[in-house]
Coordinates of C-alpha atoms in Angstrom, one line a residue:
X1 CA 0.0 0.0 0.0
X2 CA 1.5 3.3 -1.1
X3 CA 0.9 6.0 1.5
X4 CA 1.3 8.8 -1.1
X5 CA -1.4 7.3 -3.4
X6 CA -3.6 6.6 -0.4
X7 CA -3.4 10.2 1.0
X8 CA -4.3 11.5 -2.5
X9 CA -7.3 9.2 -2.8
X10 CA -8.5 10.2 0.7
X11 CA -8.2 13.8 -0.2
X12 CA -10.2 13.2 -3.4
X13 CA -13.0 11.5 -1.5
X14 CA -13.2 14.3 1.0
X15 CA -13.4 16.8 -1.8
X16 CA -16.2 14.9 -3.5
X17 CA -18.1 14.7 -0.3
X18 CA -17.7 18.5 0.4
X19 CA -18.8 19.2 -3.2
X20 CA -22.0 17.2 -2.7
X21 CA -24.0 19.3 -0.3
X22 CA -26.9 16.9 -0.3
X23 CA -24.9 14.0 1.0
X24 CA -23.1 16.2 3.5
X25 CA -26.3 17.6 4.8
X26 CA -27.8 14.1 5.0
X27 CA -24.8 12.9 7.0
X28 CA -25.1 15.8 9.5
X29 CA -28.9 16.3 9.6
X30 CA -30.0 12.7 9.7
X31 CA -28.5 11.9 13.1
X32 CA -30.1 15.0 14.6
X33 CA -33.5 14.1 13.1
X34 CA -33.2 10.4 14.3
X35 CA -32.2 11.4 17.8
X36 CA -35.1 13.8 18.1
X37 CA -37.6 11.3 16.6
X38 CA -36.6 8.4 18.7
X39 CA -36.0 10.4 21.8
X40 CA -39.2 12.4 21.8
X41 CA -41.7 10.6 19.5
X42 CA -40.9 6.9 20.3
X43 CA -41.8 6.5 23.9
X44 CA -42.8 3.2 25.5
X45 CA -43.7 4.6 28.9
X46 CA -47.3 4.5 30.1
X47 CA -48.3 7.9 31.4
X48 CA -51.5 9.9 31.6
X49 CA -53.7 7.2 30.0
X50 CA -57.1 8.8 29.4
X51 CA -59.6 7.1 31.8
X52 CA -63.3 7.3 32.2
X53 CA -65.0 6.5 35.5
X54 CA -68.6 5.4 36.3
X55 CA -69.1 5.7 40.1
X56 CA -72.5 4.1 41.0
X57 CA -71.6 4.2 44.7
X58 CA -70.7 7.8 45.2
X59 CA -69.2 7.0 48.7
X60 CA -66.0 8.4 50.3
X61 CA -64.4 5.0 49.7
X62 CA -65.2 5.0 46.0
X63 CA -64.0 8.6 45.7
X64 CA -60.7 7.7 47.4
X65 CA -60.3 4.9 44.8
X66 CA -60.8 7.3 42.0
X67 CA -58.4 9.8 43.5
X68 CA -55.8 7.1 43.8
X69 CA -56.0 6.4 40.1
X70 CA -56.3 10.1 39.1
X71 CA -53.3 11.0 41.3
X72 CA -51.0 8.4 39.8
X73 CA -48.8 9.4 36.9
X74 CA -50.2 6.5 34.8
X75 CA -53.9 7.4 34.5
X76 CA -55.7 10.7 33.9
X77 CA -59.5 10.7 34.6
X78 CA -60.9 12.7 31.7
X79 CA -64.6 11.9 32.1
X80 CA -67.0 10.9 34.9
X81 CA -69.8 9.0 33.3
X82 CA -73.3 9.1 34.8
X83 CA -74.2 5.6 33.4
X84 CA -72.5 2.5 32.2
X85 CA -73.4 3.5 28.7
X86 CA -71.3 6.7 29.1
X87 CA -68.3 4.6 29.9
X88 CA -68.9 2.3 26.9
X89 CA -69.3 5.2 24.5
X90 CA -66.2 7.0 25.7
X91 CA -64.1 3.9 25.0
X92 CA -65.9 3.3 21.7
X93 CA -65.1 6.8 20.5
X94 CA -61.5 6.6 21.7
X95 CA -61.9 9.4 24.2
X96 CA -60.6 7.0 26.9
X97 CA -58.5 3.8 26.8
X98 CA -59.4 2.7 30.3
X99 CA -62.7 2.6 32.1
X100 CA -63.4 2.1 35.8
X101 CA -66.9 0.9 36.8
X102 CA -67.6 1.0 40.6
X103 CA -70.8 -0.8 41.6
X104 CA -73.3 0.5 44.1
X105 CA -72.3 -1.9 46.9
X106 CA -68.6 -1.0 46.8
X107 CA -68.5 0.9 50.1
X108 CA -71.0 -1.5 51.7
X109 CA -68.6 -4.4 51.0
X110 CA -65.7 -2.5 52.6
X111 CA -67.7 -1.6 55.7
X112 CA -69.0 -5.1 56.2
X113 CA -65.5 -6.6 56.0
X114 CA -65.9 -8.2 52.6
X115 CA -63.4 -7.7 49.8
X116 CA -64.8 -4.9 47.5
X117 CA -65.0 -5.4 43.7
X118 CA -64.9 -3.1 40.8
X119 CA -64.4 -3.5 37.1
X120 CA -61.7 -2.1 34.9
X121 CA -62.2 -2.1 31.1
X122 CA -59.2 -1.7 28.8
X123 CA -59.3 -0.9 25.1
X124 CA -57.5 -4.0 23.7
X125 CA -57.2 -2.5 20.2
X126 CA -53.9 -1.1 21.4
X127 CA -52.4 -4.4 22.8
X128 CA -49.2 -2.9 24.1
X129 CA -50.9 -0.1 26.1
X130 CA -53.6 -2.5 27.2
X131 CA -51.1 -5.0 28.6
X132 CA -49.2 -2.3 30.5
X133 CA -52.3 -0.6 31.7
X134 CA -53.6 -3.9 33.1
X135 CA -50.5 -4.4 35.1
X136 CA -50.7 -0.9 36.6
X137 CA -54.4 -1.4 37.3
X138 CA -53.6 -4.5 39.3
X139 CA -50.9 -2.8 41.2
X140 CA -53.0 0.2 42.2
X141 CA -55.9 -2.1 43.2
X142 CA -53.5 -3.9 45.6
X143 CA -52.3 -0.6 46.9
X144 CA -55.9 0.5 47.6
X145 CA -56.8 -2.3 49.9
X146 CA -54.6 -1.3 52.9
X147 CA -55.8 2.3 52.6
X148 CA -59.4 1.5 53.4
X149 CA -59.2 -1.7 55.4
X150 CA -55.9 -2.9 57.0
X151 CA -57.3 -6.4 57.2
X152 CA -57.0 -6.7 53.5
X153 CA -53.2 -6.2 53.7
X154 CA -51.3 -9.2 52.2
X155 CA -49.0 -11.0 54.6
X156 CA -46.1 -10.7 52.2
X157 CA -44.6 -7.4 51.3
X158 CA -42.7 -7.1 48.1
X159 CA -40.2 -4.3 47.5
X160 CA -38.9 -4.2 44.0
X161 CA -36.1 -2.1 42.5
X162 CA -35.0 -1.6 39.0
X163 CA -31.2 -1.5 38.5
X164 CA -29.5 0.7 35.9
X165 CA -32.7 2.5 35.0
X166 CA -34.3 3.3 38.3
X167 CA -37.2 5.3 36.9
X168 CA -37.7 2.7 34.1
X169 CA -37.7 5.5 31.5
X170 CA -37.9 4.1 28.0
X171 CA -35.9 7.0 26.7
X172 CA -32.9 5.7 28.6
X173 CA -33.2 2.5 26.7
X174 CA -33.9 3.9 23.2
X175 CA -31.5 6.8 23.0
X176 CA -28.2 4.8 23.3
X177 CA -29.5 2.5 20.5
X178 CA -29.9 5.5 18.2
X179 CA -26.2 5.4 17.7
X180 CA -26.5 2.0 16.0
X181 CA -29.4 3.3 13.8
X182 CA -27.4 6.3 12.8
X183 CA -24.4 4.1 11.8
X184 CA -26.5 1.8 9.5
X185 CA -28.3 4.8 8.0
X186 CA -24.9 6.3 7.0
X187 CA -23.9 3.0 5.5
X188 CA -27.2 2.4 3.8
X189 CA -27.7 5.9 2.3
X190 CA -24.2 7.2 1.7
X191 CA -21.5 4.4 1.6
X192 CA -23.8 2.2 -0.6
X193 CA -23.8 4.7 -3.4
X194 CA -20.1 5.8 -3.5
X195 CA -18.7 3.1 -5.8
X196 CA -21.9 2.8 -7.8
X197 CA -21.6 6.5 -8.6
X198 CA -18.1 5.9 -10.0
X199 CA -19.5 3.2 -12.3
X200 CA -22.5 5.3 -13.4
X201 CA -20.3 8.4 -14.2
X202 CA -17.6 6.3 -15.9
X203 CA -14.8 7.3 -13.6
X204 CA -14.3 3.8 -12.2
X205 CA -12.7 2.7 -15.5
X206 CA -10.2 5.5 -15.1
X207 CA -9.4 4.4 -11.6
X208 CA -8.9 0.8 -12.7
X209 CA -6.4 1.9 -15.3
X210 CA -4.2 3.5 -12.6
X211 CA -1.8 1.7 -10.3
X212 CA -4.3 2.1 -7.4
X213 CA -4.7 -1.1 -5.3
X214 CA -7.9 -2.6 -4.0
X215 CA -7.0 -1.9 -0.4
X216 CA -6.1 1.7 -1.1
X217 CA -9.4 2.4 -2.9
X218 CA -11.5 0.7 -0.1
X219 CA -9.6 2.7 2.6
X220 CA -10.1 6.0 0.7
X221 CA -13.8 5.3 0.2
X222 CA -14.4 4.5 3.8
X223 CA -12.3 7.3 5.4
X224 CA -14.7 10.3 4.9
X225 CA -17.7 8.3 6.2
X226 CA -15.8 6.9 9.1
X227 CA -14.9 10.5 10.2
X228 CA -18.5 11.6 9.8
X229 CA -19.7 8.5 11.6
X230 CA -17.4 9.1 14.6
X231 CA -18.6 12.7 14.6
X232 CA -22.2 11.5 14.7
X233 CA -21.4 9.2 17.6
X234 CA -20.1 12.3 19.5
X235 CA -23.2 14.2 18.5
X236 CA -25.5 11.4 19.7
X237 CA -23.7 11.1 23.0
X238 CA -24.0 14.9 23.6
X239 CA -27.7 15.0 22.6
X240 CA -28.5 12.0 24.8
X241 CA -26.8 13.7 27.7
X242 CA -28.0 17.2 27.4
X243 CA -31.4 16.8 25.7
X244 CA -32.6 13.6 27.4
X245 CA -30.5 13.3 30.5
X246 CA -29.3 9.8 29.6
X247 CA -26.1 9.0 31.7
X248 CA -23.0 7.6 30.2
X249 CA -21.7 5.5 33.1
X250 CA -19.1 3.5 31.2
X251 CA -15.8 4.3 29.4
X252 CA -16.3 6.8 26.5
X253 CA -13.1 5.4 24.8
X254 CA -14.6 1.9 24.8
X255 CA -17.8 3.4 23.3
X256 CA -16.0 5.0 20.4
X257 CA -13.8 1.9 19.9
X258 CA -16.9 -0.3 19.6
X259 CA -18.6 2.3 17.4
X260 CA -15.6 2.3 15.1
X261 CA -15.6 -1.5 14.7
X262 CA -19.4 -1.6 14.0
X263 CA -19.2 1.4 11.7
X264 CA -16.4 -0.2 9.7
X265 CA -18.4 -3.4 9.2
X266 CA -21.5 -1.4 8.2
X267 CA -19.6 0.8 5.7
X268 CA -17.9 -2.2 4.2
X269 CA -21.3 -3.9 3.8
X270 CA -22.6 -0.7 2.0
X271 CA -19.5 -0.6 -0.2
X272 CA -20.0 -4.3 -1.1
X273 CA -23.5 -3.6 -2.3
X274 CA -22.4 -0.6 -4.2
X275 CA -19.6 -2.6 -6.0
X276 CA -21.8 -5.6 -6.8
X277 CA -24.9 -3.8 -8.0
X278 CA -23.3 -0.7 -9.7
X279 CA -26.5 1.2 -9.3
X280 CA -26.9 3.9 -6.7
X281 CA -30.7 3.5 -6.4
X282 CA -30.6 -0.3 -6.2
X283 CA -27.6 -0.4 -3.9
X284 CA -29.2 2.0 -1.4
X285 CA -32.4 0.1 -1.4
X286 CA -30.7 -3.3 -0.8
X287 CA -28.6 -1.8 1.9
X288 CA -31.6 -0.3 3.7
X289 CA -33.6 -3.6 3.5
X290 CA -30.6 -5.7 4.6
X291 CA -29.1 -3.5 7.3
X292 CA -31.4 -0.7 8.5
X293 CA -34.6 -2.7 8.8
X294 CA -33.1 -5.7 10.6
X295 CA -31.3 -3.4 13.0
X296 CA -34.4 -1.5 13.8
X297 CA -36.8 -4.5 14.2
X298 CA -34.7 -7.5 15.1
X299 CA -31.7 -6.3 17.2
X300 CA -33.6 -5.9 20.4
X301 CA -33.7 -2.1 20.0
X302 CA -37.5 -1.7 20.0
X303 CA -38.8 -5.2 20.4
X304 CA -37.5 -7.7 22.9
X305 CA -35.7 -10.7 21.3
X306 CA -37.0 -12.9 24.1
X307 CA -40.6 -12.3 22.9
X308 CA -39.8 -13.3 19.2
X309 CA -40.6 -16.8 17.8
X310 CA -37.7 -19.2 18.0
X311 CA -36.8 -19.1 14.3
X312 CA -36.5 -15.3 14.4
X313 CA -34.5 -15.5 17.7
X314 CA -31.9 -17.6 15.9
X315 CA -31.9 -15.2 13.0
X316 CA -31.0 -12.3 15.3
X317 CA -27.6 -13.9 15.9
X318 CA -26.5 -12.9 12.4
X319 CA -27.5 -9.3 12.8
X320 CA -24.5 -7.2 14.0
X321 CA -26.8 -4.5 15.4
X322 CA -27.8 -7.0 18.1
X323 CA -24.3 -7.1 19.5
X324 CA -23.6 -3.3 19.1
X325 CA -26.9 -2.4 20.9
X326 CA -26.0 -4.8 23.7
X327 CA -22.6 -3.0 24.0
X328 CA -24.2 0.4 23.9
X329 CA -26.6 -0.4 26.8
X330 CA -23.9 -2.1 28.7
X331 CA -21.6 1.0 28.5
X332 CA -24.3 3.6 28.9
X333 CA -26.5 2.2 31.6
X334 CA -24.6 -0.6 33.4
X335 CA -21.1 1.0 33.1
X336 CA -19.5 -2.3 32.4
X337 CA -16.2 -2.7 30.6
X338 CA -14.4 -5.0 28.1
X339 CA -14.3 -7.9 30.6
X340 CA -18.1 -8.2 30.1
X341 CA -18.5 -7.0 26.5
X342 CA -15.6 -8.7 24.9
X343 CA -17.7 -11.4 23.2
X344 CA -20.1 -8.9 21.6
X345 CA -17.1 -6.9 20.4
X346 CA -15.5 -10.1 19.0
X347 CA -18.6 -10.8 17.0
X348 CA -18.5 -7.3 15.6
X349 CA -14.8 -7.6 14.6
X350 CA -15.6 -11.0 12.9
X351 CA -18.4 -9.3 11.0
X352 CA -16.1 -6.5 9.9
X353 CA -13.4 -8.9 8.8
X354 CA -15.9 -10.9 6.8
X355 CA -17.3 -7.8 5.1
X356 CA -13.7 -6.7 4.2
X357 CA -13.1 -10.0 2.4
X358 CA -16.4 -10.0 0.6
X359 CA -16.0 -6.3 -0.4
X360 CA -12.5 -6.9 -1.7
X361 CA -13.8 -9.7 -3.9
X362 CA -16.6 -7.5 -5.2
X363 CA -14.3 -4.8 -6.3
X364 CA -12.9 -6.9 -9.3
X365 CA -9.6 -5.1 -9.3
X366 CA -6.1 -6.5 -9.2
X367 CA -4.9 -7.6 -5.8
X368 CA -2.0 -6.0 -4.1

C-alpha cells in the first residue's frame, strides 16, 4: 500500500463529499433528526392514559379509589360518566383507553369486612398499552386495599427495585440505540452509493487503469464516512446527555472503539452492495432492507428478542446490530467494561473482517 497514493485518494474522496452538499447535509442532519424522533416521539412509557369513570356508589371509599387512580402518573381521569353507557361510549369513541366501573355496593362491602369489587375495562385494540395498563391497574388495586381496610393487607410485602434504569424510562433504553441506527443509515444511504456512482459516471474505468490497489481504494472510500460516523457518535452522546439526561456510566473510549468496529463493518457492507450492483438506487435500497430494517426491528432495540418466535430469535444472531446495541446499553446504563462486553465486540470484529473480504472480492480489481 502506497501512502502517497492513499493520501491523494482520501483527499479526493473528501473533496467529492464536500462538493456534494446533499450527501453532506444528510450525513449531518440525519443523526439529529433520528435522535429527536426516537428520543421524543418513540416512547414506550405508560403515562396519563385517558380514563373514564362510572361511580355508581358515590361514597367516600369510591372517591378515594378514583383519586388514587387520578393522582397516579399513569392514569388521567378525563370523564366521569353518569351511566355505564357513558363509559362504553367513551371507549368506543377513543376518548378513553381505560374505564373504571364502581358498583353501588362498593362501600357496603368494605364496611362489612368483605373484599370490594370493581371492574376495569381496557381498550384492547392497542395491545401494548392494554397490557401495560392492566399491570398498573392490578398494582393500584392492591395498593388501595390497605388504605381502606388494614385487614386486606397481604402477609407478604414485596419491595422491587429496577437496576441501571431506576425510573424505568424508555428514553434511557432507546437513546443509546440511536447510535446504531445512525451508523447503519450512514452505511445504507451514503456508503452504498459511492462506488456505484463511480460506475455510473464512468470514472471507475479510469481508476482501474491506474496503479491504485484494492485496499487503497477501499480505505479511501471508507475514510470520509468513518470520520462523519465518529462525529455522529459524539453528537449522539452529547444529545443524549443534554437533551434527554441519559447518563454515560461507562468508558467513552470503549464506546468510540466499539462504534468504530461496528461502523467499519456497516460501511464495508454498504460498499459491497455498491460494488456488486453498480446502481446507486438499487444499492441503497438493498442496503436499507438488509441492514437498517433488521437493525431497527430484530436487534432488540425496539422489540424484545425474548418475545420473538424461536426461528427469528436464531436469525437475530447474524444481525450485527444486536451485538452493538448490547454493547451500547452495557456501557451507557450498566457502566460495564471489556471484561463483560468482549464477546459482543469479538462478533462485531468478525463481521467486519468478513465484510472486508467480501467487499474486496466484489471490487474486481487486481490484488496488491
